[in-house]
GROMACS .gro file of C-alpha atoms in nm:
model
  256
    1MET     CA    1  -2.037   0.990   0.185
    2ALA     CA    2  -2.097   0.613   0.226
    3ASP     CA    3  -2.174   0.544  -0.144
    4VAL     CA    4  -1.844   0.623  -0.238
    5PRO     CA    5  -1.681   0.407  -0.423
    6VAL     CA    6  -1.291   0.242  -0.369
    7ARG     CA    7  -1.036   0.010  -0.483
    8VAL     CA    8  -0.840  -0.138  -0.282
    9ALA     CA    9  -0.610  -0.362  -0.225
   10ASP     CA   10  -0.602  -0.522   0.151
   11GLY     CA   11  -0.763  -0.321   0.473
   12CYS     CA   12  -0.572  -0.518   0.817
   13PHE     CA   13  -0.605  -0.459   1.177
   14PRO     CA   14  -0.407  -0.405   1.385
   15VAL     CA   15  -0.107  -0.285   1.234
   16GLU     CA   16   0.152  -0.205   1.379
   17THR     CA   17   0.444  -0.076   1.144
   18LEU     CA   18   0.315   0.210   0.972
   19GLY     CA   19   0.259   0.444   1.219
   20PRO     CA   20   0.189   0.491   1.594
   21GLY     CA   21   0.037   0.231   1.803
   22ARG     CA   22  -0.218  -0.034   1.661
   23ARG     CA   23  -0.391   0.086   1.370
   24LEU     CA   24  -0.611  -0.003   1.082
   25GLY     CA   25  -0.476   0.007   0.787
   26VAL     CA   26  -0.605   0.020   0.446
   27TRP     CA   27  -0.391  -0.002   0.099
   28PHE     CA   28  -0.615   0.189  -0.196
   29GLN     CA   29  -0.551   0.000  -0.550
   30GLY     CA   30  -0.435   0.101  -0.848
   31CYS     CA   31  -0.124   0.310  -0.894
   32ALA     CA   32   0.044   0.461  -1.248
   33LEU     CA   33   0.423   0.575  -0.998
   34ALA     CA   34   0.549   0.211  -1.089
   35CYS     CA   35   0.844   0.314  -0.828
   36PRO     CA   36   1.096   0.038  -0.914
   37GLY     CA   37   1.191  -0.233  -0.603
   38CYS     CA   38   0.847  -0.173  -0.482
   39MET     CA   39   0.760  -0.394  -0.301
   40SER     CA   40   0.294  -0.359  -0.369
   41ARG     CA   41   0.372  -0.398  -0.694
   42HIS     CA   42   0.018  -0.555  -0.704
   43THR     CA   43  -0.150  -0.271  -0.576
   44TRP     CA   44  -0.019  -0.129  -0.898
   45ASP     CA   45  -0.348  -0.225  -1.155
   46ALA     CA   46  -0.594   0.034  -1.090
   47ALA     CA   47  -0.822  -0.281  -1.213
   48GLY     CA   48  -0.719  -0.531  -0.996
   49GLY     CA   49  -0.813  -0.536  -0.621
   50ARG     CA   50  -1.218  -0.505  -0.472
   51ALA     CA   51  -1.505  -0.311  -0.533
   52THR     CA   52  -1.573  -0.157  -0.243
   53THR     CA   53  -1.738   0.115  -0.077
   54VAL     CA   54  -1.569   0.419   0.148
   55GLY     CA   55  -1.900   0.269   0.458
   56GLU     CA   56  -1.802  -0.066   0.385
   57LEU     CA   57  -1.444   0.081   0.519
   58LEU     CA   58  -1.622   0.260   0.747
   59LYS     CA   59  -1.759  -0.034   0.883
   60SER     CA   60  -1.393  -0.148   0.936
   61TRP     CA   61  -1.326   0.173   1.089
   62GLU     CA   62  -1.579   0.232   1.336
   63ALA     CA   63  -1.503  -0.179   1.472
   64ALA     CA   64  -1.117  -0.114   1.431
   65LEU     CA   65  -1.159   0.246   1.704
   66ALA     CA   66  -1.437  -0.013   1.939
   67LEU     CA   67  -1.093  -0.212   1.985
   68GLY     CA   68  -0.905   0.085   2.073
   69ALA     CA   69  -0.748   0.172   1.759
   70ALA     CA   70  -0.473   0.425   1.805
   71GLY     CA   71  -0.508   0.543   1.432
   72LEU     CA   72  -0.587   0.468   1.067
   73THR     CA   73  -0.260   0.405   0.794
   74VAL     CA   74  -0.387   0.508   0.417
   75SER     CA   75  -0.200   0.343   0.201
   76GLY     CA   76  -0.121   0.166  -0.111
   77GLY     CA   77  -0.078   0.173  -0.425
   78GLU     CA   78  -0.121   0.522  -0.453
   79PRO     CA   79  -0.407   0.662  -0.293
   80LEU     CA   80  -0.436   1.020  -0.481
   81ALA     CA   81  -0.524   0.808  -0.764
   82GLN     CA   82  -0.853   0.836  -0.607
   83PRO     CA   83  -0.916   1.085  -0.410
   84ALA     CA   84  -1.314   1.153  -0.373
   85ALA     CA   85  -1.252   0.817  -0.165
   86LEU     CA   86  -0.934   0.977   0.044
   87ALA     CA   87  -1.160   1.276   0.127
   88ALA     CA   88  -1.510   1.114   0.199
   89LEU     CA   89  -1.344   0.815   0.356
   90LEU     CA   90  -1.116   1.132   0.597
   91ARG     CA   91  -1.357   1.320   0.641
   92GLY     CA   92  -1.583   0.962   0.741
   93ALA     CA   93  -1.311   0.873   0.994
   94ASP     CA   94  -1.302   1.187   1.124
   95CYS     CA   95  -1.682   1.214   1.246
   96LEU     CA   96  -1.648   0.872   1.384
   97ARG     CA   97  -1.336   0.942   1.582
   98ARG     CA   98  -1.507   1.253   1.674
   99ALA     CA   99  -1.784   1.094   1.813
  100ARG     CA  100  -1.678   0.793   2.009
  101PRO     CA  101  -1.515   1.010   2.327
  102LEU     CA  102  -1.867   1.171   2.278
  103ARG     CA  103  -2.061   0.905   2.326
  104GLU     CA  104  -1.884   0.777   2.580
  105ARG     CA  105  -1.907   1.079   2.740
  106ALA     CA  106  -2.267   1.120   2.733
  107GLY     CA  107  -2.277   0.772   2.846
  108ARG     CA  108  -2.151   0.791   3.144
  109ASP     CA  109  -2.290   1.128   3.214
  110GLU     CA  110  -2.611   0.923   3.165
  111ALA     CA  111  -2.556   0.673   3.436
  112GLU     CA  112  -2.427   0.960   3.712
  113LYS     CA  113  -2.827   1.071   3.645
  114SER     CA  114  -3.195   0.999   3.693
  115GLU     CA  115  -3.272   0.799   3.311
  116ALA     CA  116  -3.555   1.052   3.326
  117THR     CA  117  -3.310   1.323   3.213
  118PRO     CA  118  -3.040   1.156   3.007
  119ALA     CA  119  -2.784   1.375   2.817
  120PRO     CA  120  -2.812   1.517   2.494
  121LEU     CA  121  -2.472   1.419   2.270
  122PRO     CA  122  -2.275   1.728   2.222
  123ASP     CA  123  -2.236   1.843   1.894
  124VAL     CA  124  -1.944   1.692   1.694
  125SER     CA  125  -1.806   1.999   1.509
  126ASP     CA  126  -1.810   2.204   1.946
  127VAL     CA  127  -1.540   1.833   2.031
  128PRO     CA  128  -1.219   1.967   2.070
  129ASP     CA  129  -0.876   1.847   1.972
  130VAL     CA  130  -0.729   1.591   2.223
  131PRO     CA  131  -0.372   1.412   2.311
  132ASP     CA  132  -0.542   1.032   2.304
  133VAL     CA  133  -0.811   1.106   1.981
  134PRO     CA  134  -0.630   0.858   1.727
  135ASP     CA  135  -0.492   1.043   1.442
  136PHE     CA  136  -0.489   0.944   1.028
  137LEU     CA  137  -0.145   0.898   0.811
  138VAL     CA  138  -0.095   0.863   0.469
  139TYR     CA  139   0.164   0.830   0.242
  140THR     CA  140   0.146   0.928  -0.103
  141GLY     CA  141   0.376   0.952  -0.422
  142HIS     CA  142   0.293   1.259  -0.486
  143GLU     CA  143   0.455   1.561  -0.363
  144PRO     CA  144   0.372   1.963  -0.333
  145ASP     CA  145   0.614   2.059  -0.575
  146GLU     CA  146   0.458   1.903  -0.797
  147VAL     CA  147   0.113   2.134  -0.776
  148PRO     CA  148  -0.070   2.179  -0.982
  149ASP     CA  149   0.191   2.194  -1.279
  150ARG     CA  150   0.199   1.805  -1.264
  151LEU     CA  151  -0.106   1.704  -1.037
  152PRO     CA  152  -0.398   1.932  -0.983
  153GLU     CA  153  -0.483   2.150  -0.680
  154GLU     CA  154  -0.808   1.966  -0.641
  155VAL     CA  155  -0.631   1.600  -0.629
  156TRP     CA  156  -0.397   1.711  -0.340
  157ALA     CA  157  -0.627   1.861  -0.143
  158ALA     CA  158  -0.767   1.495  -0.102
  159LEU     CA  159  -0.517   1.518   0.161
  160ASP     CA  160  -0.675   1.773   0.355
  161GLY     CA  161  -0.835   1.561   0.618
  162ALA     CA  162  -0.468   1.380   0.720
  163ASP     CA  163  -0.284   1.475   1.059
  164ALA     CA  164   0.094   1.379   0.875
  165VAL     CA  165   0.154   1.235   0.521
  166VAL     CA  166   0.481   1.086   0.418
  167THR     CA  167   0.519   1.247   0.021
  168GLY     CA  168   0.733   1.137  -0.289
  169ARG     CA  169   0.837   0.870  -0.517
  170PHE     CA  170   1.015   0.518  -0.313
  171ARG     CA  171   1.372   0.476  -0.389
  172VAL     CA  172   1.553   0.200  -0.404
  173THR     CA  173   1.886   0.306  -0.412
  174GLU     CA  174   1.835   0.585  -0.105
  175PRO     CA  175   1.759   0.301   0.177
  176THR     CA  176   1.710   0.461   0.522
  177ASP     CA  177   1.664   0.415   0.883
  178LEU     CA  178   1.389   0.666   0.980
  179VAL     CA  179   1.082   0.514   1.097
  180TRP     CA  180   0.826   0.421   0.816
  181ARG     CA  181   0.999   0.537   0.520
  182GLY     CA  182   1.116   0.332   0.347
  183SER     CA  183   1.421   0.586   0.139
  184ALA     CA  184   1.578   0.855   0.261
  185ASN     CA  185   1.427   1.163   0.004
  186GLN     CA  186   1.042   1.106   0.151
  187ARG     CA  187   0.955   1.322   0.415
  188LEU     CA  188   0.728   1.281   0.661
  189VAL     CA  189   0.517   1.613   0.731
  190PRO     CA  190   0.268   1.642   0.992
  191ARG     CA  191  -0.022   1.879   0.906
  192THR     CA  192  -0.252   1.924   1.188
  193PRO     CA  193  -0.195   2.022   1.592
  194LEU     CA  194  -0.281   1.661   1.684
  195GLY     CA  195  -0.061   1.498   1.356
  196ILE     CA  196   0.296   1.790   1.518
  197ARG     CA  197   0.226   1.598   1.878
  198ARG     CA  198   0.222   1.235   1.818
  199TYR     CA  199   0.434   1.262   1.489
  200ALA     CA  200   0.719   1.503   1.622
  201PRO     CA  201   0.902   1.249   1.833
  202HIS     CA  202   0.910   1.059   1.528
  203LEU     CA  203   1.057   1.270   1.237
  204THR     CA  204   1.438   1.206   1.289
  205ARG     CA  205   1.399   0.887   1.513
  206THR     CA  206   1.517   0.560   1.387
  207TYR     CA  207   1.461   0.189   1.387
  208PRO     CA  208   1.569  -0.027   1.670
  209PRO     CA  209   1.781  -0.331   1.554
  210GLY     CA  210   1.487  -0.676   1.468
  211PRO     CA  211   1.255  -0.664   1.183
  212ARG     CA  212   1.091  -0.355   1.006
  213ILE     CA  213   0.763  -0.584   0.888
  214SER     CA  214   0.495  -0.845   0.986
  215LEU     CA  215   0.422  -1.099   0.847
  216ARG     CA  216  -0.027  -1.297   0.834
  217PRO     CA  217  -0.145  -1.524   0.643
  218ASN     CA  218  -0.430  -1.427   0.437
  219ASP     CA  219  -0.863  -1.397   0.511
  220THR     CA  220  -0.866  -1.742   0.187
  221GLY     CA  221  -0.558  -1.955   0.377
  222THR     CA  222  -0.339  -1.943   0.110
  223GLY     CA  223  -0.131  -1.634   0.050
  224ALA     CA  224   0.044  -1.460   0.323
  225ASN     CA  225   0.020  -1.066   0.348
  226VAL     CA  226   0.402  -0.800   0.453
  227TYR     CA  227   0.245  -0.522   0.656
  228GLY     CA  228   0.535  -0.222   0.662
  229VAL     CA  229   0.843  -0.073   0.549
  230PRO     CA  230   1.100  -0.331   0.501
  231ALA     CA  231   1.467  -0.234   0.541
  232ARG     CA  232   1.714  -0.261   0.239
  233GLY     CA  233   1.719  -0.734   0.214
  234GLU     CA  234   1.526  -0.769   0.473
  235LEU     CA  235   1.281  -0.906   0.219
  236ARG     CA  236   1.514  -1.169   0.063
  237GLN     CA  237   1.583  -1.262   0.448
  238VAL     CA  238   1.236  -1.322   0.539
  239GLU     CA  239   1.154  -1.546   0.212
  240ARG     CA  240   1.537  -1.801   0.316
  241ALA     CA  241   1.387  -1.801   0.653
  242LEU     CA  242   1.055  -1.950   0.483
  243SER     CA  243   1.270  -2.170   0.256
  244ALA     CA  244   1.402  -2.325   0.554
  245THR     CA  245   1.118  -2.488   0.689
  246GLY     CA  246   0.990  -2.592   0.372
  247ILE     CA  247   0.786  -2.303   0.266
  248HIS     CA  248   0.800  -2.173  -0.035
  249LEU     CA  249   0.666  -1.835  -0.181
  250THR     CA  250   0.513  -1.805  -0.561
  251ASN     CA  251   0.412  -1.487  -0.721
  252PRO     CA  252   0.596  -1.268  -0.432
  253SER     CA  253   0.454  -0.888  -0.438
  254TRP     CA  254   0.789  -0.748  -0.484
  255ARG     CA  255   0.913  -0.929  -0.758
  256PRO     CA  256   0.822  -0.836  -1.086
   0.00000   0.00000   0.00000
């Protein structure tokens, strides 16, 4: 699992604009769907981004868990363009999210007992689904009705580890105010009991007034990354606001 190769465009913690709470965001590289108006054109090229392994991504997830991450969001690009890597990431992330509270509980139990009789760590498969366990949200431009004629079943199965998915192509002519969705055709679909508990309150929730995206300097200090699902015209507003302060964007990813 750890050695599974993957190409990614970006990774960031914390992200608070792509799902509930403070989350680790991972953007897979490569997307053949090329939706008109996509804000992430830099993620389309399958040979772009950087090469890494699922093991390296899991190290980032473990670090995010230690900082109290509420969840993991996987976007892109198109995550289903790398189904083996997506499936491995979700499996490994699930093991880590279940193991961490067990280790904390074992540590508390051990502190209450003599050091001569430490409590064994329970198997992660025995951990019940608890309300505060971090959730996994995956974005895909594909939809269930594409299976199996246009999308193999084994590719769609890479989503089996997700607690919730946002499905459907981005359609620039169909704006929406529903949270975490870019266009009105896209659907937020809970897939597990945790996903239902976590996302049911948000299925029809709309954005409050104010920004829907966050802007942060990149790791090299030579540019900035935009995180979130912008409202129609919001990116142009950001460009104008930056320009008014003397900051001019070059080659923004949402422009052809």
